[in-house]
Tab-separated table of C-alpha atoms in Angstrom:
chain	number	residue	atom	x	y	z
A	29	THR	CA	22.200	84.547	-171.300
A	30	THR	CA	19.932	81.662	-170.827
A	31	ILE	CA	18.406	80.959	-167.505
A	32	LYS	CA	15.831	78.022	-167.187
A	33	TYR	CA	12.046	79.070	-166.813
A	34	THR	CA	12.979	82.842	-167.238
A	35	TYR	CA	12.827	85.376	-170.023
A	36	LEU	CA	13.865	88.917	-170.454
A	37	LYS	CA	11.023	91.384	-171.107
A	38	GLN	CA	11.753	95.324	-171.274
A	39	GLN	CA	14.895	94.862	-169.454
A	40	THR	CA	13.416	92.821	-166.489
A	41	TRP	CA	13.811	89.184	-166.015
A	42	LEU	CA	10.594	87.319	-165.462
A	43	TYR	CA	10.106	83.825	-164.143
A	44	ARG	CA	7.194	81.521	-165.787
A	45	ARG	CA	6.955	77.645	-164.997
A	46	ASN	CA	3.888	75.646	-165.913
A	47	TYR	CA	2.343	73.721	-163.092
A	48	PRO	CA	1.664	69.912	-164.015
A	49	ARG	CA	-1.721	69.726	-165.782
A	50	ASP	CA	-3.301	67.572	-163.017
A	51	LEU	CA	-2.671	70.247	-160.612
A	52	GLN	CA	-3.730	73.533	-162.508
A	53	GLY	CA	-7.322	73.113	-161.341
A	54	VAL	CA	-6.234	72.601	-157.752
A	55	LEU	CA	-3.833	75.543	-157.722
A	56	GLY	CA	-6.123	77.752	-159.715
A	57	ALA	CA	-3.477	78.676	-162.105
A	58	GLN	CA	-1.804	77.349	-165.244
A	59	ALA	CA	1.733	78.506	-164.171
A	60	LEU	CA	3.847	80.263	-161.511
A	61	LYS	CA	4.610	83.643	-162.835
A	62	GLN	CA	6.781	86.204	-161.020
A	63	SER	CA	8.908	89.193	-161.760
A	64	LEU	CA	12.415	88.682	-160.516
A	65	LYS	CA	12.670	92.524	-160.352
A	66	THR	CA	16.223	92.892	-161.967
A	67	GLY	CA	17.729	93.475	-165.404
A	68	ASP	CA	21.024	91.771	-164.180
A	69	ALA	CA	21.382	88.154	-165.316
A	70	LYS	CA	23.528	87.031	-162.574
A	71	LEU	CA	21.097	88.375	-159.990
A	72	ALA	CA	18.306	86.873	-161.899
A	73	LYS	CA	19.891	83.454	-162.024
A	74	ALA	CA	20.023	83.519	-158.102
A	75	ARG	CA	16.558	84.700	-157.800
A	76	SER	CA	15.286	82.340	-160.240
A	77	ALA	CA	16.741	79.429	-158.142
A	78	GLU	CA	14.759	80.727	-155.118
A	79	VAL	CA	11.405	81.006	-157.100
A	80	ASN	CA	12.225	77.486	-158.473
A	81	ALA	CA	12.429	76.163	-154.865
A	82	LYS	CA	9.139	77.913	-154.168
A	83	TYR	CA	7.584	76.259	-157.248
A	84	GLU	CA	8.771	72.828	-156.108
A	85	GLU	CA	7.466	73.381	-152.563
A	86	ILE	CA	4.038	74.327	-154.145
A	87	VAL	CA	3.758	71.296	-156.201
A	88	ARG	CA	4.948	68.991	-153.330
A	89	LYS	CA	2.069	70.551	-151.101
A	90	ALA	CA	-0.490	70.425	-153.825
A	91	ARG	CA	0.403	66.593	-154.347
A	92	HIS	CA	-0.160	66.077	-150.488
A	93	GLY	CA	-3.204	67.992	-150.374
A	94	ILE	CA	-1.901	70.840	-148.211
A	95	VAL	CA	-3.007	73.650	-150.526
A	96	ALA	CA	-6.456	75.553	-150.638
A	97	THR	CA	-8.630	74.350	-153.481
A	98	PRO	CA	-10.420	76.982	-155.336
A	99	HIS	CA	-13.758	76.312	-156.829
A	100	SER	CA	-14.382	73.092	-154.678
A	101	GLN	CA	-17.978	74.198	-153.796
A	102	ARG	CA	-21.266	72.565	-154.952
A	103	SER	CA	-21.926	72.518	-158.610
A	104	ALA	CA	-24.734	71.687	-160.861
A	105	ALA	CA	-25.169	71.003	-164.605
A	106	GLU	CA	-28.412	71.541	-166.449
A	107	LEU	CA	-29.046	70.016	-169.886
A	108	ARG	CA	-31.690	70.055	-172.630
A	109	VAL	CA	-31.164	67.622	-175.389
A	110	ARG	CA	-32.755	66.872	-178.701
A	111	LEU	CA	-32.501	63.271	-179.802
A	112	LEU	CA	-32.875	61.554	-183.128
A	113	PRO	CA	-36.677	60.954	-183.454
A	114	THR	CA	-36.227	57.173	-183.584
A	115	PHE	CA	-36.430	57.009	-179.561
A	116	ARG	CA	-39.557	55.675	-177.997
A	117	MET	CA	-38.099	56.266	-174.439
A	118	PHE	CA	-35.842	59.063	-173.382
A	119	PRO	CA	-32.597	57.577	-172.156
A	120	ILE	CA	-32.287	59.521	-169.013
A	121	ILE	CA	-30.093	56.977	-167.119
A	122	GLU	CA	-27.741	56.736	-170.002
A	123	LEU	CA	-27.585	60.435	-170.305
A	124	ILE	CA	-26.759	60.864	-166.599
A	125	ASP	CA	-23.974	58.106	-166.759
A	126	LEU	CA	-22.484	59.838	-169.867
A	127	VAL	CA	-22.229	63.331	-168.135
A	128	GLU	CA	-21.197	61.754	-164.681
A	129	GLY	CA	-18.498	59.660	-166.559
A	130	ALA	CA	-17.197	62.815	-168.192
A	131	LEU	CA	-17.113	64.870	-165.062
A	132	LYS	CA	-15.666	61.916	-163.025
A	133	THR	CA	-17.586	63.302	-159.754
A	134	PRO	CA	-21.042	61.466	-159.476
A	135	VAL	CA	-23.474	62.707	-157.110
A	136	GLN	CA	-23.783	60.764	-153.999
A	137	ALA	CA	-27.344	60.858	-152.636
A	138	THR	CA	-26.326	58.960	-149.375
A	139	VAL	CA	-22.996	58.227	-148.129
A	140	LYS	CA	-21.860	55.981	-145.297
A	141	ARG	CA	-19.640	57.880	-142.973
A	142	GLU	CA	-16.634	55.469	-143.699
A	143	ASP	CA	-17.026	56.201	-147.433
A	144	GLU	CA	-17.302	59.838	-147.216
A	145	GLN	CA	-13.572	60.537	-147.186
A	146	ALA	CA	-13.128	58.421	-150.478
A	147	PHE	CA	-15.677	60.621	-152.241
A	148	ALA	CA	-14.139	63.766	-150.902
A	149	LEU	CA	-10.616	62.499	-152.118
A	150	LEU	CA	-12.270	61.747	-155.698
A	151	ASN	CA	-13.676	65.095	-155.821
A	152	GLY	CA	-10.814	66.777	-154.416
A	153	THR	CA	-8.449	65.103	-157.000
A	154	ASN	CA	-10.830	66.202	-159.946
A	155	LEU	CA	-11.251	70.036	-159.316
A	156	MET	CA	-12.160	71.989	-162.289
A	157	PHE	CA	-13.595	75.379	-163.254
A	158	CYS	CA	-17.198	75.598	-164.744
A	159	GLU	CA	-15.544	76.150	-168.093
A	160	ASP	CA	-13.589	72.925	-167.810
A	161	ALA	CA	-16.844	70.993	-166.789
A	162	ALA	CA	-18.781	72.441	-169.805
A	163	ARG	CA	-15.870	71.292	-172.166
A	164	ARG	CA	-16.052	67.649	-170.757
A	165	ILE	CA	-19.706	67.836	-171.103
A	166	LYS	CA	-19.574	69.017	-174.577
A	167	ILE	CA	-17.100	66.201	-175.690
A	168	ALA	CA	-19.218	63.636	-173.839
A	169	LEU	CA	-22.488	64.810	-175.835
A	170	ASN	CA	-20.669	65.159	-179.081
A	171	SER	CA	-19.599	61.609	-178.865
A	172	ASP	CA	-23.227	60.276	-178.824
A	173	GLU	CA	-24.593	60.192	-182.148
A	174	ARG	CA	-28.171	59.896	-180.786
A	175	ILE	CA	-28.061	63.503	-179.602
A	176	LEU	CA	-28.816	65.964	-182.393
A	177	ASP	CA	-28.599	69.121	-180.371
A	178	TYR	CA	-27.984	70.257	-176.874
A	179	TRP	CA	-27.719	73.066	-174.468
A	180	ALA	CA	-25.911	72.828	-171.136
A	181	ARG	CA	-25.325	75.171	-168.284
A	182	CYS	CA	-22.655	74.439	-165.551
A	183	THR	CA	-22.876	76.435	-162.257
A	184	HIS	CA	-20.422	76.623	-159.522
A	185	PHE	CA	-22.202	77.874	-156.520
A	186	GLU	CA	-19.742	80.412	-155.006
A	187	SER	CA	-19.014	80.608	-151.441
A	188	LEU	CA	-16.308	83.291	-151.749
A	189	HIS	CA	-17.926	85.699	-154.173
A	190	PRO	CA	-21.351	87.525	-154.381
A	191	HIS	CA	-21.972	85.661	-157.714
A	192	ASN	CA	-21.881	82.268	-159.096
A	193	ALA	CA	-19.613	81.076	-161.912
A	194	VAL	CA	-21.627	79.992	-164.979
A	195	SER	CA	-20.654	78.513	-168.248
A	196	VAL	CA	-23.155	77.582	-171.175
A	197	ILE	CA	-22.410	75.542	-174.147
A	198	THR	CA	-24.490	74.325	-177.032
A	199	LYS	CA	-23.754	72.148	-180.003
A	200	GLY	CA	-23.947	74.996	-182.521
A	201	VAL	CA	-26.392	73.526	-184.902
A	202	LYS	CA	-28.043	75.915	-187.339
A	203	GLY	CA	-31.582	76.627	-185.748
A	204	GLY	CA	-30.577	74.793	-182.589
A	205	TYR	CA	-30.152	76.049	-179.186
A	206	VAL	CA	-28.245	79.206	-178.576
A	207	ALA	CA	-25.842	79.940	-175.783
A	208	GLY	CA	-26.662	82.497	-173.022
A	209	ALA	CA	-26.886	82.406	-169.236
A	210	GLY	CA	-30.705	82.230	-169.186
A	211	SER	CA	-33.145	79.421	-170.281
A	212	PRO	CA	-32.211	77.637	-173.538
A	213	VAL	CA	-33.848	79.051	-176.682
A	214	ARG	CA	-34.394	77.405	-179.773
A	215	LEU	CA	-34.421	79.282	-183.232
A	216	ASP	CA	-37.083	78.344	-185.643
A	217	HIS	CA	-35.925	78.962	-189.271
A	218	SER	CA	-38.908	77.108	-190.921
A	219	GLU	CA	-40.589	78.911	-193.536
A	220	LYS	CA	-44.223	80.095	-192.807
């Protein structure tokens, strides 16, 4: 017996349906997973239809912004970069633009009241976990051939938990920065 979005595991039917990729960050999950609490195919088919209706309602509400948004608190990214030695000036503005472009949520130092909702909507439609932010930064920094090495720490300042969520990335070059939640460390492999 085949029932859409379900599978049989140890004589119990389970429902699993992936959320649309653009809503996974908003919903805080990749998929809706639920036991149908039966081994009977006919009953599983009826329960699957109920869970599928629940899925459709969750997606509809998420698309219309009626769902809670996990990890939508303040965040920060700290970066250390090592550039090709041919630079006379550090391209700080270009680096900020590169990272903000990757994250798609630029910092707004001052915002007019009438513009605040537009920025909130931009941020709300681009929710991500700190690991997602780190991956986006990694892709952006890897795309710039002027950057020989980098270390970046993405921190979400949690409002619900007694700790912050942190993700650290490095380019991974030999003798370069090493990952860790603390300050970046460069390994020196030079001969003495």
